[in-house]
PDB file of C-alpha atoms in Angstrom:
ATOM      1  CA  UNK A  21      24.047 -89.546 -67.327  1.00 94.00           C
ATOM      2  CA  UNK A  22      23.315 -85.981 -68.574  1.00 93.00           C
ATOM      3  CA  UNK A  23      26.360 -84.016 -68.504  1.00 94.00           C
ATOM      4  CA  UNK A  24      28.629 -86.028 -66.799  1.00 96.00           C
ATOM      5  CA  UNK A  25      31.490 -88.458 -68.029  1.00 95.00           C
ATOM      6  CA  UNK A  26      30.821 -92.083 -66.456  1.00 95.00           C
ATOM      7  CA  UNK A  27      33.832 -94.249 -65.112  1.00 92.00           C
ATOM      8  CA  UNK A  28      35.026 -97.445 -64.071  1.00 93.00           C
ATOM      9  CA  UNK A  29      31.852 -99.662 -63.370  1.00 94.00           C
ATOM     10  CA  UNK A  30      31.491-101.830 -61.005  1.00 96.00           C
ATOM     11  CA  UNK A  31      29.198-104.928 -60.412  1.00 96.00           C
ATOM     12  CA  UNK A  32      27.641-105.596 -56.693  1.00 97.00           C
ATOM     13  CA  UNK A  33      24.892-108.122 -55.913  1.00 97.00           C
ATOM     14  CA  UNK A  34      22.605-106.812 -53.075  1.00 97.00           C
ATOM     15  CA  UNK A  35      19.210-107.301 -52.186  1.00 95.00           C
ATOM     16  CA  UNK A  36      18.345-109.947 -54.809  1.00 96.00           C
ATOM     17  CA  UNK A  37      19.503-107.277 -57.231  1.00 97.00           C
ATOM     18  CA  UNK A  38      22.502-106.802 -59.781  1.00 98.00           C
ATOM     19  CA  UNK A  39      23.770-103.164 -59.139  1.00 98.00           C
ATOM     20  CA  UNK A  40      26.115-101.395 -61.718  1.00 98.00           C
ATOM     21  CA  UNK A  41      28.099 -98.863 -59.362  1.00 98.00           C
ATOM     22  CA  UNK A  42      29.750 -96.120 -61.492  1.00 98.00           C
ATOM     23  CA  UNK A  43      31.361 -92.891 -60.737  1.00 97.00           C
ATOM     24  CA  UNK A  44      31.004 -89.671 -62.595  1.00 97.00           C
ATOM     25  CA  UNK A  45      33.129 -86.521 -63.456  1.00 96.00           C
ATOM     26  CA  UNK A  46      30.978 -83.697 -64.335  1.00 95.00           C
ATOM     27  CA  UNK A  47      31.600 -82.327 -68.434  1.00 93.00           C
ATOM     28  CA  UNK A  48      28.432 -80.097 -68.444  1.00 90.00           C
ATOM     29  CA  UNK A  49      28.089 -79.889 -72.337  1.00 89.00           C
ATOM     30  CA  UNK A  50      31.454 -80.632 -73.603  1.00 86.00           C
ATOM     31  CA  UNK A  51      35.096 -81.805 -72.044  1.00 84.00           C
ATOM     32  CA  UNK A  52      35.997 -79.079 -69.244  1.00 86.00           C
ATOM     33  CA  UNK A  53      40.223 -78.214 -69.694  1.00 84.00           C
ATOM     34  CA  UNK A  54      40.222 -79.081 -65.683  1.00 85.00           C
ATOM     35  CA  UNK A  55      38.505 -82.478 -63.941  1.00 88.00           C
ATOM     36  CA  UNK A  56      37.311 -81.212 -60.653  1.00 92.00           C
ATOM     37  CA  UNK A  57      37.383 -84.598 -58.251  1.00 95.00           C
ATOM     38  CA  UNK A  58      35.058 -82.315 -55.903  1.00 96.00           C
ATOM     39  CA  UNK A  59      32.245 -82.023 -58.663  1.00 96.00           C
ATOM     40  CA  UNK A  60      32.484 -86.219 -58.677  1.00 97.00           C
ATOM     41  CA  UNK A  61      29.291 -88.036 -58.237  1.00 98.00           C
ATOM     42  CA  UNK A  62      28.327 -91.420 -58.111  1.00 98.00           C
ATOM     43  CA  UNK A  63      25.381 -92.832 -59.690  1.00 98.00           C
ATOM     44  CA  UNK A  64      23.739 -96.814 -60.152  1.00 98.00           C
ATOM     45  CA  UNK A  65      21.570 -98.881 -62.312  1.00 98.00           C
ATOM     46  CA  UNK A  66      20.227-102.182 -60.642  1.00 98.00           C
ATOM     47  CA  UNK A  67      18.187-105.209 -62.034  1.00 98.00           C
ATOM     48  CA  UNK A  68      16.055-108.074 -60.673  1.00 97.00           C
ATOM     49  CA  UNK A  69      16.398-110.436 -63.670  1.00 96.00           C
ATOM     50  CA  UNK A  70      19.698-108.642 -65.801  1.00 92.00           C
ATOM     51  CA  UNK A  71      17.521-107.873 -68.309  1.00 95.00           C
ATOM     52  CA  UNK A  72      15.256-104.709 -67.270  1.00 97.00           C
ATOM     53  CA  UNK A  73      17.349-102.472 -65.896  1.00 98.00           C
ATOM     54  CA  UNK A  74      16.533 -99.356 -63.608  1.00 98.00           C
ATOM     55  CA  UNK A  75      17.140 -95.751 -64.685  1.00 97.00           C
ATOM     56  CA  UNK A  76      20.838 -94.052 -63.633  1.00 97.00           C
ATOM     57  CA  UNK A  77      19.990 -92.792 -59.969  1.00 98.00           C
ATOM     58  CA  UNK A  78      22.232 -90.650 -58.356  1.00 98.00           C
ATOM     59  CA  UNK A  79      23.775 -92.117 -54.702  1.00 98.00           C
ATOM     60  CA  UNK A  80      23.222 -89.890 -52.140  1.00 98.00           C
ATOM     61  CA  UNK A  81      26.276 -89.007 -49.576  1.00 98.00           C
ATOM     62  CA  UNK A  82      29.022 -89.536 -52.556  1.00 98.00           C
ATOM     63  CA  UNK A  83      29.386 -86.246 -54.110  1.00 98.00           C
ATOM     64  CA  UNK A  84      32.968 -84.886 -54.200  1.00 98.00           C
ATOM     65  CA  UNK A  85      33.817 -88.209 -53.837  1.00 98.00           C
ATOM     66  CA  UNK A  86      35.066 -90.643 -57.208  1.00 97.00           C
ATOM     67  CA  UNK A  87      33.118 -94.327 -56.002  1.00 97.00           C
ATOM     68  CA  UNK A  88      35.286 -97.825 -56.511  1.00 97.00           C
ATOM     69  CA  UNK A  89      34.611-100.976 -56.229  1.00 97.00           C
ATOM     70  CA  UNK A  90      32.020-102.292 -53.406  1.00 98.00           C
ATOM     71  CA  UNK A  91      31.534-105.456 -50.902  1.00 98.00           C
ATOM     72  CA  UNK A  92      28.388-106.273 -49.377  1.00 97.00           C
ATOM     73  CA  UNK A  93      27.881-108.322 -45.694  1.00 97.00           C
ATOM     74  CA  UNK A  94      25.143-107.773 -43.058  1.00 96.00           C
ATOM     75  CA  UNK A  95      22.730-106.261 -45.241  1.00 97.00           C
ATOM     76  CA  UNK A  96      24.606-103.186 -45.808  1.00 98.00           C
ATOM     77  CA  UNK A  97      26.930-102.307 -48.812  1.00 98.00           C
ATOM     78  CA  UNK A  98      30.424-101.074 -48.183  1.00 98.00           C
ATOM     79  CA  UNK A  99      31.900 -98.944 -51.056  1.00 98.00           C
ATOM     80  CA  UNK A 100      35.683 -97.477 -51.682  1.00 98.00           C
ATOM     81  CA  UNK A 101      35.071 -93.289 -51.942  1.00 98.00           C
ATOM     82  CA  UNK A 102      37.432 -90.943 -52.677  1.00 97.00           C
ATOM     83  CA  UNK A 103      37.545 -87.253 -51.537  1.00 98.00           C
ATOM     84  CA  UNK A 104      40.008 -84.552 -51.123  1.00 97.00           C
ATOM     85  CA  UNK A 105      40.413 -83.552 -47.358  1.00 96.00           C
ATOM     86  CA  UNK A 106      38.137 -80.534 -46.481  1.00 96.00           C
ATOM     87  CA  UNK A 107      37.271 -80.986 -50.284  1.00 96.00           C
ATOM     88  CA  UNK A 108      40.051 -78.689 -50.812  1.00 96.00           C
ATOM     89  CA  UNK A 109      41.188 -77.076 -53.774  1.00 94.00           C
ATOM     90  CA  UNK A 110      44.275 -77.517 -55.150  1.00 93.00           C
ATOM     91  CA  UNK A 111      46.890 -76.358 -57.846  1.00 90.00           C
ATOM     92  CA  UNK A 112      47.511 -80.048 -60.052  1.00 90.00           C
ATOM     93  CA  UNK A 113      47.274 -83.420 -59.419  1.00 88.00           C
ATOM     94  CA  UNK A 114      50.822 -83.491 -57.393  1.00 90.00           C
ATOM     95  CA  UNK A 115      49.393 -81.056 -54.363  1.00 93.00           C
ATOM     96  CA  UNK A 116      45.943 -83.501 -55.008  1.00 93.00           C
ATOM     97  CA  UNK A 117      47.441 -87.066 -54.405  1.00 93.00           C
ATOM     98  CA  UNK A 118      48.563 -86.401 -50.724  1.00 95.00           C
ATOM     99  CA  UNK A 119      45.719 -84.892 -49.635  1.00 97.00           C
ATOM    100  CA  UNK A 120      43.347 -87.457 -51.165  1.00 97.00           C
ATOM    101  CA  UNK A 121      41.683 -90.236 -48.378  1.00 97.00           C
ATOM    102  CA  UNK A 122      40.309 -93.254 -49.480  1.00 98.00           C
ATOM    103  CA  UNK A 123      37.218 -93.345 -47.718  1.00 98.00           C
ATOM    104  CA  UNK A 124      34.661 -96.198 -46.616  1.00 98.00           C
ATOM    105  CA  UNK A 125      31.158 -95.198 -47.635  1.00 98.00           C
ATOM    106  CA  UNK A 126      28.025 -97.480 -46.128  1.00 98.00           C
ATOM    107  CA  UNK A 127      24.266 -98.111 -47.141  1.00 98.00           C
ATOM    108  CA  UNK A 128      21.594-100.002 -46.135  1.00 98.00           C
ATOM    109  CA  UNK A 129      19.880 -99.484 -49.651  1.00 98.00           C
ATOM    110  CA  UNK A 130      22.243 -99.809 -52.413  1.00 98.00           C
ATOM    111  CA  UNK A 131      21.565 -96.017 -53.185  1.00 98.00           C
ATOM    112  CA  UNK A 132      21.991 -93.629 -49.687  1.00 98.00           C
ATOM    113  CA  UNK A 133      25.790 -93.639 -48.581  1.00 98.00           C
ATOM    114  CA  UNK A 134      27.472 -92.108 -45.163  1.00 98.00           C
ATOM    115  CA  UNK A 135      31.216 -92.504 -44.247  1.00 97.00           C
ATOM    116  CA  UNK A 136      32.068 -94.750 -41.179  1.00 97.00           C
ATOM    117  CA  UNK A 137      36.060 -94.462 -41.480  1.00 96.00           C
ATOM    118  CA  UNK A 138      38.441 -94.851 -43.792  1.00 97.00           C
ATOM    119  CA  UNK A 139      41.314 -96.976 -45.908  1.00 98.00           C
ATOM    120  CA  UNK A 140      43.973 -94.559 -46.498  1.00 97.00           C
ATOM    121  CA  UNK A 141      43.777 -91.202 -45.094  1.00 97.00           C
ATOM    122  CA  UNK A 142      46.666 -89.687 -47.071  1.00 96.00           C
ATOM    123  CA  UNK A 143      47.678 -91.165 -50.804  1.00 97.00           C
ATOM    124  CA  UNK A 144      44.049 -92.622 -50.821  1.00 97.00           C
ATOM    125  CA  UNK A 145      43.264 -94.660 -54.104  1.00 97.00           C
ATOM    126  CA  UNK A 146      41.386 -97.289 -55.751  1.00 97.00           C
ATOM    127  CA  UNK A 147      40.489-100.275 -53.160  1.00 98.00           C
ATOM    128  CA  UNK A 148      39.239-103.831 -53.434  1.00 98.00           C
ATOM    129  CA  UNK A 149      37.386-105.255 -50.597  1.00 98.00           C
ATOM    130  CA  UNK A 150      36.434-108.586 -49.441  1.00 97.00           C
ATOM    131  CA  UNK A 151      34.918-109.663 -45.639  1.00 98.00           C
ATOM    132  CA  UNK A 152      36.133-112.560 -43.965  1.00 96.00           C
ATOM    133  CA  UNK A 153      32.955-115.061 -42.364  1.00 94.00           C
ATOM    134  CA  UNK A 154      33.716-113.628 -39.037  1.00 95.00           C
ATOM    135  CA  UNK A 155      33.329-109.930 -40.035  1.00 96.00           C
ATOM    136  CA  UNK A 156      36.200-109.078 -40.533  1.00 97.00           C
ATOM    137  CA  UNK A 157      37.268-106.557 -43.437  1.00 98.00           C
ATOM    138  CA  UNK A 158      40.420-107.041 -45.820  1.00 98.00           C
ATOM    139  CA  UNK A 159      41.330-104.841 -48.641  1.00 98.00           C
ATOM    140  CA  UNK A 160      43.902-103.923 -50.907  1.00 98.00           C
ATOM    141  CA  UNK A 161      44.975-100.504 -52.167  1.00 98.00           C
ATOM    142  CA  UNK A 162      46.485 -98.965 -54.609  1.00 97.00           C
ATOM    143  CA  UNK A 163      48.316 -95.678 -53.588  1.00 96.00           C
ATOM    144  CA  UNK A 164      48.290 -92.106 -55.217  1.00 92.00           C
ATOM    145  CA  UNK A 165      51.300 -91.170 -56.874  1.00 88.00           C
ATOM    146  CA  UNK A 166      52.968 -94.359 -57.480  1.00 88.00           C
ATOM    147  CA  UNK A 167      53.370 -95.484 -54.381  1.00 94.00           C
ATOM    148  CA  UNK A 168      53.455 -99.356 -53.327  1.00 96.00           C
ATOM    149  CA  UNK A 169      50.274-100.361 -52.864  1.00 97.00           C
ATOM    150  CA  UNK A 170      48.855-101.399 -49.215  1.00 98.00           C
ATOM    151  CA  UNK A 171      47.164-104.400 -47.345  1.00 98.00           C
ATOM    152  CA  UNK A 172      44.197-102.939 -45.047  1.00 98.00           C
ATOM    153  CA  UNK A 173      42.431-104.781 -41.741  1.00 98.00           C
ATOM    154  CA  UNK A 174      39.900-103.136 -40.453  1.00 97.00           C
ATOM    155  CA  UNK A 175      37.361-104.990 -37.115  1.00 97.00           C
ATOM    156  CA  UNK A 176      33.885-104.351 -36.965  1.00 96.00           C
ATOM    157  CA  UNK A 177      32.555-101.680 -36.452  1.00 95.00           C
ATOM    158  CA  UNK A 178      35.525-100.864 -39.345  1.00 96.00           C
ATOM    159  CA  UNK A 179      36.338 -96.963 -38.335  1.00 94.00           C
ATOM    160  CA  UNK A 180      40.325 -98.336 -37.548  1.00 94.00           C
ATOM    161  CA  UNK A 181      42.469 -98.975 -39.826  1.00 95.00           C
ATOM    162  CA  UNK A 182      45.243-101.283 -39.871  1.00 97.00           C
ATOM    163  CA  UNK A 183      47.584-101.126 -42.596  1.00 97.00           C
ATOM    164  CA  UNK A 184      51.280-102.730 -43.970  1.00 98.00           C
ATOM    165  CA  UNK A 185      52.710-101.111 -47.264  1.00 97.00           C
ATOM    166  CA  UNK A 186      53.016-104.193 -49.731  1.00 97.00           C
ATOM    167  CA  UNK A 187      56.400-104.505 -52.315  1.00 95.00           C
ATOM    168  CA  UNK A 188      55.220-103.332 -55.285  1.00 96.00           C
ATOM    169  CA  UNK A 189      52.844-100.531 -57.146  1.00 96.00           C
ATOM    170  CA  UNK A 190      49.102-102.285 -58.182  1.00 97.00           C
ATOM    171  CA  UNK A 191      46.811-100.303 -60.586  1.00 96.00           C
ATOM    172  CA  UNK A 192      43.106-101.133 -60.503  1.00 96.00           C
ATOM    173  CA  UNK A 193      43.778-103.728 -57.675  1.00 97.00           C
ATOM    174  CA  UNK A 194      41.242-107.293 -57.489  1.00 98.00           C
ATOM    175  CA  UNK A 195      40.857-108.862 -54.348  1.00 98.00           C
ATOM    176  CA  UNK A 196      39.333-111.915 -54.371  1.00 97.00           C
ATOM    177  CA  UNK A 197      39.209-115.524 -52.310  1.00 96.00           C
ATOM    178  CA  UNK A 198      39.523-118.488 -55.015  1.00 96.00           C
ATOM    179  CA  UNK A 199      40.155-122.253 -53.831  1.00 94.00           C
ATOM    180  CA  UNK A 200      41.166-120.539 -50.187  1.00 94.00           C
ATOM    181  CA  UNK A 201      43.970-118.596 -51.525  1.00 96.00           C
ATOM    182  CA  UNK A 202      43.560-114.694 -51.540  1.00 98.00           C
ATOM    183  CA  UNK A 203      44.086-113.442 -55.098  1.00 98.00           C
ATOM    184  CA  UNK A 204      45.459-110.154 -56.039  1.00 98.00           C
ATOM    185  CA  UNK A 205      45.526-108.843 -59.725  1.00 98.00           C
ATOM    186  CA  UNK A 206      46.310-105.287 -61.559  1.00 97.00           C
ATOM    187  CA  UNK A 207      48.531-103.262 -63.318  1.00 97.00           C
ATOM    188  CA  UNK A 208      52.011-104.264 -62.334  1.00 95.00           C
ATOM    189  CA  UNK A 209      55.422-101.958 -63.033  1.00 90.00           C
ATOM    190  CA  UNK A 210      58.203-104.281 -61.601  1.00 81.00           C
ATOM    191  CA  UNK A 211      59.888-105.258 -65.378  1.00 77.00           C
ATOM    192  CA  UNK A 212      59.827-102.259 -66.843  1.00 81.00           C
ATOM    193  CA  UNK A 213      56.531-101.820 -68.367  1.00 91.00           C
ATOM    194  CA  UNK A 214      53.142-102.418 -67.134  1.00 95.00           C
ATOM    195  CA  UNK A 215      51.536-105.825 -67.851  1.00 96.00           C
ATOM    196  CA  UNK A 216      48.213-107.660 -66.162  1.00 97.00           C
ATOM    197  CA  UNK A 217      49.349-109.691 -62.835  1.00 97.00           C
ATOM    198  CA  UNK A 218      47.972-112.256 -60.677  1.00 97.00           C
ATOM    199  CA  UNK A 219      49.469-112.794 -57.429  1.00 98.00           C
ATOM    200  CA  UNK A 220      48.544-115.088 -54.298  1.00 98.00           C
ATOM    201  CA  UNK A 221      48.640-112.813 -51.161  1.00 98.00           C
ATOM    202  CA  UNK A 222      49.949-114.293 -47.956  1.00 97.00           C
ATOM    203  CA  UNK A 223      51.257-113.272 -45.105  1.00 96.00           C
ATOM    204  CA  UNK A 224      51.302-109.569 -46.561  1.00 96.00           C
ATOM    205  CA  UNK A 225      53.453-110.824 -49.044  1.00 97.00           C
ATOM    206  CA  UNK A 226      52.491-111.348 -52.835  1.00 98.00           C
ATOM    207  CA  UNK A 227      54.042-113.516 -55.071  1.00 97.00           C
ATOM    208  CA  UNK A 228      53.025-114.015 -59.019  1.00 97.00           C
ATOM    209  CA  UNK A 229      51.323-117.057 -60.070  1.00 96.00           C
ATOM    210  CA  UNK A 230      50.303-115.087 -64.020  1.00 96.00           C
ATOM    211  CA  UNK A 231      51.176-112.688 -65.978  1.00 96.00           C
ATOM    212  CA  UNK A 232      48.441-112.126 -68.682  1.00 97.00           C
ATOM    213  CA  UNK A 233      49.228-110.814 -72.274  1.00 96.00           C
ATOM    214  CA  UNK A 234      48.892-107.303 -71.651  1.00 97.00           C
ATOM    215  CA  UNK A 235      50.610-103.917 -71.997  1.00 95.00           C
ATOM    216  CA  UNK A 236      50.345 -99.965 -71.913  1.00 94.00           C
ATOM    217  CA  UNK A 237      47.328 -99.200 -69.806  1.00 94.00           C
ATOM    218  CA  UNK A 238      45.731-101.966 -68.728  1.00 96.00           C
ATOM    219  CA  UNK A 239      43.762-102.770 -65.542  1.00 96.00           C
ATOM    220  CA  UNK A 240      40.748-104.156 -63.595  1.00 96.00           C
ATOM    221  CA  UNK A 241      40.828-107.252 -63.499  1.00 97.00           C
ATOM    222  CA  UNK A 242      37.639-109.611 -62.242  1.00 97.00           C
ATOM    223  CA  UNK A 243      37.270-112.272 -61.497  1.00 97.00           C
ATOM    224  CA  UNK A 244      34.639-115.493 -60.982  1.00 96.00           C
ATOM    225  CA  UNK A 245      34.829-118.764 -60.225  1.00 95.00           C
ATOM    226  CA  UNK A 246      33.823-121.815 -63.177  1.00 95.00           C
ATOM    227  CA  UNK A 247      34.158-124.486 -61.707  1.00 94.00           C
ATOM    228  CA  UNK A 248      36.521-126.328 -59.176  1.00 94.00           C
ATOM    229  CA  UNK A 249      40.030-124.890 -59.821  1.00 94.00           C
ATOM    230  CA  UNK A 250      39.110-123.066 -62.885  1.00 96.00           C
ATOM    231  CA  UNK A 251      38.090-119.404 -63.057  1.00 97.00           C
ATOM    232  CA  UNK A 252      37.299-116.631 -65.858  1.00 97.00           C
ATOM    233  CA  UNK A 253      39.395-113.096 -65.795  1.00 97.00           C
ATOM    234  CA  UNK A 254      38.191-110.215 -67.399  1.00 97.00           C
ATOM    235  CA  UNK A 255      40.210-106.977 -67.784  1.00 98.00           C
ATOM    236  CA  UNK A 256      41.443-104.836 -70.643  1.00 97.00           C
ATOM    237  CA  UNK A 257      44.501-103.726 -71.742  1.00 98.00           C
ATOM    238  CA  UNK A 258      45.941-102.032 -74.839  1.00 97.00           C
ATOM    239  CA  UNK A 259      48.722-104.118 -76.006  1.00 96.00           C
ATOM    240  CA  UNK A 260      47.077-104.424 -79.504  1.00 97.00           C
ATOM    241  CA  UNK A 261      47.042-102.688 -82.614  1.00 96.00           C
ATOM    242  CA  UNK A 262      44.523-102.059 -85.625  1.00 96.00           C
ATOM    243  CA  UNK A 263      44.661-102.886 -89.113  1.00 96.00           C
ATOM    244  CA  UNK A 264      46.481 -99.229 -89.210  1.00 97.00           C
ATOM    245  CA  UNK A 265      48.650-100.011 -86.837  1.00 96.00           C
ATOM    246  CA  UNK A 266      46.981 -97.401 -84.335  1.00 97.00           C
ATOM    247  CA  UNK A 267      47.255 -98.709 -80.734  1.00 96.00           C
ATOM    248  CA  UNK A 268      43.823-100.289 -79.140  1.00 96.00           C
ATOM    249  CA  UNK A 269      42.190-100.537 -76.180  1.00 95.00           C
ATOM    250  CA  UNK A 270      40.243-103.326 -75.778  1.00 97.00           C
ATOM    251  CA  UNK A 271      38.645-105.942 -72.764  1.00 97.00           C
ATOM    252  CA  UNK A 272      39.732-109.693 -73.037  1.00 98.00           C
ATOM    253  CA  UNK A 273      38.726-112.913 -70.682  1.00 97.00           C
ATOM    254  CA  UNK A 274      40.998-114.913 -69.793  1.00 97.00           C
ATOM    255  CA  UNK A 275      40.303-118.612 -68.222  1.00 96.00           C
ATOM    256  CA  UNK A 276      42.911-119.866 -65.162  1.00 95.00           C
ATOM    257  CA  UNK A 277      43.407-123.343 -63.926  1.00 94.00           C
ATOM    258  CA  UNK A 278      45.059-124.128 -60.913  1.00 89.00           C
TER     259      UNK A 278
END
């Protein structure tokens, strides 16, 4: 995308379509000294058959906003926005962070997005998102500033928030339902350093099941199912090191059996 910096994809089936969701920080022609979240701008590719893909297309509704991961149901998709309240304008990422709301960004097209409520409304940060059969919507959030991440509920028509502060900090956070357990994966801080987890979440309470070779920054996990009680994780980390011994970053699969 001309001028701009593109982060963190994210894959959403909609439509009879593969979409590639991706945010963007504007750069105009080379690396600005100051990332403005209020210049942010989200843009897609989609494809009917994986292999000829559509041109970047900008999504309408999600400028000033950095775009996460997404959820479809109903024939709308659902998508995890963040914005700065009033799109204000701030000093440094400290007087940013508790002003920033996670917001919940709609479309009935996969490209044109309007906000119907919101996850977090202070501390807002990267959320996963998964709907129950009945409606209902479940996510998980990771909070600005290092705070412990939280479990969201939200009802139909999903402008109310419910939401109970979880035990531990989650970077990148997966939500996902596997063999009827809720699964729960990211960057984990609890011993130390930061590593790739995998926890079962019940009862707003998480407890580990993995803990994937990982290290440093490392994050975003995926996740799909293989077959029964066997799935494939993808996420990256940068544990590793080079012939030269300079560190790596690199993304690794990982398969799980229950």
């Amino acid at each position: 995308v001309t001028k701009r910096d593109t982060r963190d994809p994210h894959l959403q089936v909609f439509q009879d379509k593969l979409f590639v969701y991706t945010g963007t920080w504007y750069c105009g022609d080379s690396s600005p000294k100051k990332w403005d979240m209020n210049q942010h701008l989200g843009y897609a590719v989609s494809s009917a058959d994986g292999k000829k893909w559509s041109k970047p297309q900008m999504l309408e509704g999600t400028y000033g906003h950095y775009i996460w991961r997404t959820a479809s149901h109903g024939g709308k998709v659902y998508m995890c926005g963040r914005r700065k309240a009033g799109f204000a304008e701030v000093a440094n990422r400290a007087e940013r962070d508790v002003i920033v709301r996670s917001m919940i960004l709609v479309s009935r097209d996969g490209l044109k997005f309007s906000p119907i409520g919101s996850f977090q409304d202070t501390y807002g940060d990267e959320t996963a998102i998964l709907f129950e059969p009945d409606g209902q919507m479940l996510a998980v959030s990771r909070r600005g500033g290092g705070r412990t991440a939280q479990v969201v509920r939200l009802a139909p028509p999903y402008t109310k928030s419910v939401r109970v502060d979880l035990d531990r900090y989650i970077g990148g956070p997966l939500l996902k339902k596997w063999e009827g357990h809720y699964v729960v994966g990211g960057r984990n801080l609890q011993k130390g350093s930061a590593y790739l987890s995998l926890c079962w979440l019940k009862n707003n309470q998480l407890t580990e099941f993995a803990a994937l070779p990982s290290g440093g920054d490392c994050s975003y996990p995926g996740l799909i199912k293989l077959c029964p009680g066997c799935a494939l994780i993808s996420y990256y980390s940068s544990h590793e090191k080079d012939a030269q011994g300079r560190t790596i970053t690199a993304i690794y699969l990982a398969e799980l059996e229950l």
